[in-house]
Amino acid sequence: MRRFGTAIILFGGILVLLFGGCSKKTYHVEGSDAFSGLKQSYRAGEQVEAYFRWIATDTDYTFYLDDTVINPDYEEDKGFVLRFDMPARDVTLRVEGRNTMEYQPEIDTEGASLRFDSFEGGGYEYLAETDDPSVVALDTSREYAAGDPGLYTDGASYTWVLTVYGLKSGTARVTVTGESGLMDPVKRVYLAEVDDALNVTLTQIEENTEETP
């Protein structure tokens, strides 16, 4: 009888452990239609790993965990890979895309500027050329986000700035090409018009994207 009672106690203890472990609260990653590799739920502290494969040419992606930017890794067979530890609450994972070849011309006597978004470790590396260096001069620079803790490291975002200066009145073509190990090459051609006061106006006249074989 004593052995039978001991067996009941042990069996009851096992049930408590099993069902007690199963009842531990789990949390969900919401807004995850764009990502693959996600499970239905996670426990607090468990590592989450999500994949984003929809990588389009000419697009710079920013990933958010709720309202916080999360920097991805990149793996050839998975695309962008996002990893984080699950907090003790439901979270939302989302992505925003922006055309990396958008520009905002700033026309004045100091020259006209084109601005392109990129990032270290795989973003577009840009090159600018002109067919008539006697009409315009080109200058390039990079602008990193102030206080960016990832400055000059993989994933650090920056703006590539091309400034076109007028040397004499006339017109010239300015070609901007972008190369990346992760995305297809891109090219934009602009017509630079310089007036008598050396003000520069830039107009995009050609666009080309070449698919990588």
Short mmCIF file of C-alpha atoms in Angstrom, two decimals:
data_model
loop_
_atom_site.label_atom_id
_atom_site.label_comp_id
_atom_site.label_asym_id
_atom_site.label_seq_id
_atom_site.Cartn_x
_atom_site.Cartn_y
_atom_site.Cartn_z
CA MET A 1 0.00 0.00 0.00
CA ARG A 2 2.85 2.35 0.85
CA ARG A 3 4.52 1.64 -2.51
CA PHE A 4 1.24 2.31 -4.33
CA GLY A 5 0.84 5.68 -2.55
CA THR A 6 4.42 6.62 -3.40
CA ALA A 7 3.78 5.83 -7.08
CA ILE A 8 0.72 8.07 -7.09
CA ILE A 9 2.72 10.95 -5.60
CA LEU A 10 5.50 10.51 -8.17
CA PHE A 11 3.01 10.33 -11.05
CA GLY A 12 1.30 13.45 -9.79
CA GLY A 13 4.63 15.25 -9.63
CA ILE A 14 5.38 14.35 -13.23
CA LEU A 15 1.98 15.69 -14.34
CA VAL A 16 2.64 18.97 -12.54
CA LEU A 17 6.00 19.33 -14.25
CA LEU A 18 4.59 18.50 -17.67
CA PHE A 19 1.49 20.64 -17.55
CA GLY A 20 3.20 23.38 -15.58
CA GLY A 21 5.83 23.69 -18.32
CA CYS A 22 3.20 23.70 -21.04
CA SER A 23 1.31 26.50 -19.37
CA LYS A 24 4.26 28.90 -19.49
CA LYS A 25 3.10 32.04 -21.27
CA THR A 26 4.09 32.60 -24.88
CA TYR A 27 4.07 35.69 -27.09
CA HIS A 28 3.52 36.42 -30.75
CA VAL A 29 5.31 38.30 -33.54
CA GLU A 30 2.63 40.32 -35.33
CA GLY A 31 2.63 41.80 -38.85
CA SER A 32 4.88 39.06 -40.15
CA ASP A 33 3.42 38.37 -43.64
CA ALA A 34 6.57 39.66 -45.36
CA PHE A 35 8.86 37.36 -43.36
CA SER A 36 9.49 33.63 -43.33
CA GLY A 37 10.99 31.36 -40.68
CA LEU A 38 8.79 32.62 -37.84
CA LYS A 39 7.08 30.30 -35.37
CA GLN A 40 3.53 30.80 -34.13
CA SER A 41 4.68 31.82 -30.64
CA TYR A 42 7.78 32.33 -28.51
CA ARG A 43 8.63 32.33 -24.85
CA ALA A 44 10.26 35.40 -23.29
CA GLY A 45 14.02 35.30 -23.88
CA GLU A 46 13.79 32.83 -26.78
CA GLN A 47 15.73 33.89 -29.87
CA VAL A 48 13.59 34.86 -32.86
CA GLU A 49 14.98 34.42 -36.36
CA ALA A 50 13.12 35.82 -39.38
CA TYR A 51 14.05 35.94 -43.08
CA PHE A 52 13.23 38.60 -45.65
CA ARG A 53 13.78 37.37 -49.21
CA TRP A 54 11.82 39.95 -51.23
CA ILE A 55 14.86 42.03 -52.11
CA ALA A 56 14.10 44.41 -54.98
CA THR A 57 16.49 46.39 -57.11
CA ASP A 58 16.78 50.10 -56.28
CA THR A 59 15.24 49.64 -52.83
CA ASP A 60 16.78 50.34 -49.44
CA TYR A 61 15.08 48.45 -46.61
CA THR A 62 14.66 49.48 -42.98
CA PHE A 63 13.42 46.92 -40.47
CA TYR A 64 11.56 47.77 -37.27
CA LEU A 65 10.80 45.80 -34.13
CA ASP A 66 7.86 47.86 -32.89
CA ASP A 67 9.33 51.39 -33.29
CA THR A 68 13.01 50.41 -32.93
CA VAL A 69 15.26 49.95 -35.96
CA ILE A 70 16.79 46.47 -36.09
CA ASN A 71 19.85 45.89 -38.29
CA PRO A 72 19.77 42.67 -40.36
CA ASP A 73 22.49 40.25 -41.37
CA TYR A 74 22.61 38.90 -44.89
CA GLU A 75 22.97 35.25 -45.92
CA GLU A 76 23.03 34.14 -49.54
CA ASP A 77 20.41 31.40 -49.14
CA LYS A 78 18.11 33.30 -46.76
CA GLY A 79 18.30 36.97 -47.77
CA PHE A 80 18.14 39.47 -44.91
CA VAL A 81 18.18 37.71 -41.54
CA LEU A 82 16.78 39.39 -38.42
CA ARG A 83 17.57 37.99 -34.97
CA PHE A 84 16.41 39.22 -31.57
CA ASP A 85 15.44 37.90 -28.15
CA MET A 86 11.70 37.75 -27.59
CA PRO A 87 10.53 40.20 -24.91
CA ALA A 88 7.76 39.34 -22.45
CA ARG A 89 5.07 40.82 -24.70
CA ASP A 90 3.70 40.63 -28.22
CA VAL A 91 5.77 42.58 -30.76
CA THR A 92 5.35 43.82 -34.33
CA LEU A 93 8.00 43.19 -36.97
CA ARG A 94 7.75 45.34 -40.10
CA VAL A 95 9.77 46.58 -43.03
CA GLU A 96 9.80 49.86 -44.96
CA GLY A 97 11.31 50.23 -48.43
CA ARG A 98 12.64 53.37 -50.08
CA ASN A 99 13.94 53.83 -53.61
CA THR A 100 17.69 54.27 -53.24
CA MET A 101 17.98 56.37 -56.38
CA GLU A 102 15.60 59.11 -55.31
CA TYR A 103 17.20 62.52 -55.22
CA GLN A 104 16.45 66.01 -54.01
CA PRO A 105 18.09 68.67 -56.18
CA GLU A 106 19.33 71.75 -54.38
CA ILE A 107 19.82 74.37 -57.08
CA ASP A 108 21.88 77.49 -56.31
CA THR A 109 25.11 79.19 -57.35
CA GLU A 110 27.02 76.71 -55.19
CA GLY A 111 25.96 73.83 -57.40
CA ALA A 112 23.16 71.26 -57.51
CA SER A 113 23.16 68.17 -55.29
CA LEU A 114 21.85 64.64 -55.76
CA ARG A 115 21.39 62.45 -52.67
CA PHE A 116 21.25 58.65 -52.60
CA ASP A 117 20.69 56.33 -49.64
CA SER A 118 22.97 53.35 -49.03
CA PHE A 119 24.53 51.32 -46.21
CA GLU A 120 27.88 49.78 -45.31
CA GLY A 121 28.51 46.12 -45.99
CA GLY A 122 26.41 45.54 -49.10
CA GLY A 123 24.69 48.78 -50.08
CA TYR A 124 25.26 50.51 -53.40
CA GLU A 125 28.71 51.94 -54.10
CA TYR A 126 28.11 54.92 -56.37
CA LEU A 127 30.27 56.43 -59.11
CA ALA A 128 29.63 59.69 -60.99
CA GLU A 129 31.03 60.76 -64.37
CA THR A 130 30.41 63.59 -66.83
CA ASP A 131 30.87 63.70 -70.59
CA ASP A 132 32.06 67.33 -70.50
CA PRO A 133 34.32 68.29 -67.56
CA SER A 134 34.78 71.76 -69.05
CA VAL A 135 31.09 72.57 -68.26
CA VAL A 136 30.66 70.93 -64.84
CA ALA A 137 32.82 69.66 -62.01
CA LEU A 138 31.72 66.80 -59.73
CA ASP A 139 32.29 66.35 -56.02
CA THR A 140 31.12 63.44 -53.84
CA SER A 141 30.85 62.82 -50.11
CA ARG A 142 29.12 60.62 -47.51
CA GLU A 143 26.86 61.78 -44.69
CA TYR A 144 26.26 59.42 -41.78
CA ALA A 145 23.41 59.81 -39.30
CA ALA A 146 24.55 61.92 -36.34
CA GLY A 147 25.31 59.75 -33.36
CA ASP A 148 24.91 56.52 -35.30
CA PRO A 149 26.55 53.87 -33.07
CA GLY A 150 27.17 51.69 -36.13
CA LEU A 151 29.22 54.34 -37.94
CA TYR A 152 31.45 52.74 -40.59
CA THR A 153 30.34 49.22 -39.61
CA ASP A 154 28.26 46.77 -41.64
CA GLY A 155 24.64 47.90 -41.78
CA ALA A 156 25.41 51.55 -40.96
CA SER A 157 23.25 53.75 -43.20
CA TYR A 158 24.56 56.82 -44.96
CA THR A 159 23.66 59.27 -47.72
CA TRP A 160 25.93 59.51 -50.74
CA VAL A 161 25.95 63.11 -51.97
CA LEU A 162 26.93 64.21 -55.47
CA THR A 163 27.37 67.95 -56.01
CA VAL A 164 27.57 69.29 -59.57
CA TYR A 165 29.27 72.68 -59.97
CA GLY A 166 28.94 74.91 -63.03
CA LEU A 167 32.20 75.98 -64.67
CA LYS A 168 30.76 77.73 -67.73
CA SER A 169 27.37 78.06 -69.40
CA GLY A 170 26.28 75.06 -71.44
CA THR A 171 25.03 71.51 -71.01
CA ALA A 172 26.64 68.22 -70.01
CA ARG A 173 25.53 64.71 -69.22
CA VAL A 174 26.15 63.33 -65.72
CA THR A 175 25.97 59.57 -65.23
CA VAL A 176 25.53 57.94 -61.81
CA THR A 177 26.04 54.18 -61.51
CA GLY A 178 25.50 52.00 -58.46
CA GLU A 179 27.12 48.60 -57.82
CA SER A 180 26.25 46.21 -54.98
CA GLY A 181 27.09 42.63 -54.09
CA LEU A 182 23.50 42.13 -52.94
CA MET A 183 21.45 43.93 -55.58
CA ASP A 184 21.39 44.45 -59.34
CA PRO A 185 23.47 47.32 -60.77
CA VAL A 186 21.69 50.58 -61.51
CA LYS A 187 22.37 53.62 -63.68
CA ARG A 188 20.86 57.11 -63.93
CA VAL A 189 21.76 59.78 -66.49
CA TYR A 190 21.06 63.48 -65.85
CA LEU A 191 21.24 66.52 -68.09
CA ALA A 192 23.13 69.33 -66.34
CA GLU A 193 22.21 72.81 -67.64
CA VAL A 194 24.45 75.68 -66.55
CA ASP A 195 23.28 79.27 -67.05
CA ASP A 196 25.38 82.45 -67.34
CA ALA A 197 25.40 82.86 -63.54
CA LEU A 198 26.71 79.27 -63.22
CA ASN A 199 23.48 78.04 -61.64
CA VAL A 200 23.04 74.32 -62.31
CA THR A 201 19.77 72.54 -63.08
CA LEU A 202 19.70 68.74 -63.16
CA THR A 203 17.06 66.74 -65.03
CA GLN A 204 16.97 62.95 -65.15
CA ILE A 205 16.84 61.82 -68.77
CA GLU A 206 17.66 58.10 -68.59
CA GLU A 207 17.24 55.18 -66.22
CA ASN A 208 18.54 51.65 -66.52
CA THR A 209 18.66 48.53 -64.34
CA GLU A 210 20.70 45.55 -65.40
CA GLU A 211 19.81 42.15 -64.00
CA THR A 212 22.75 40.19 -62.65
CA PRO A 213 23.12 36.87 -64.53
#
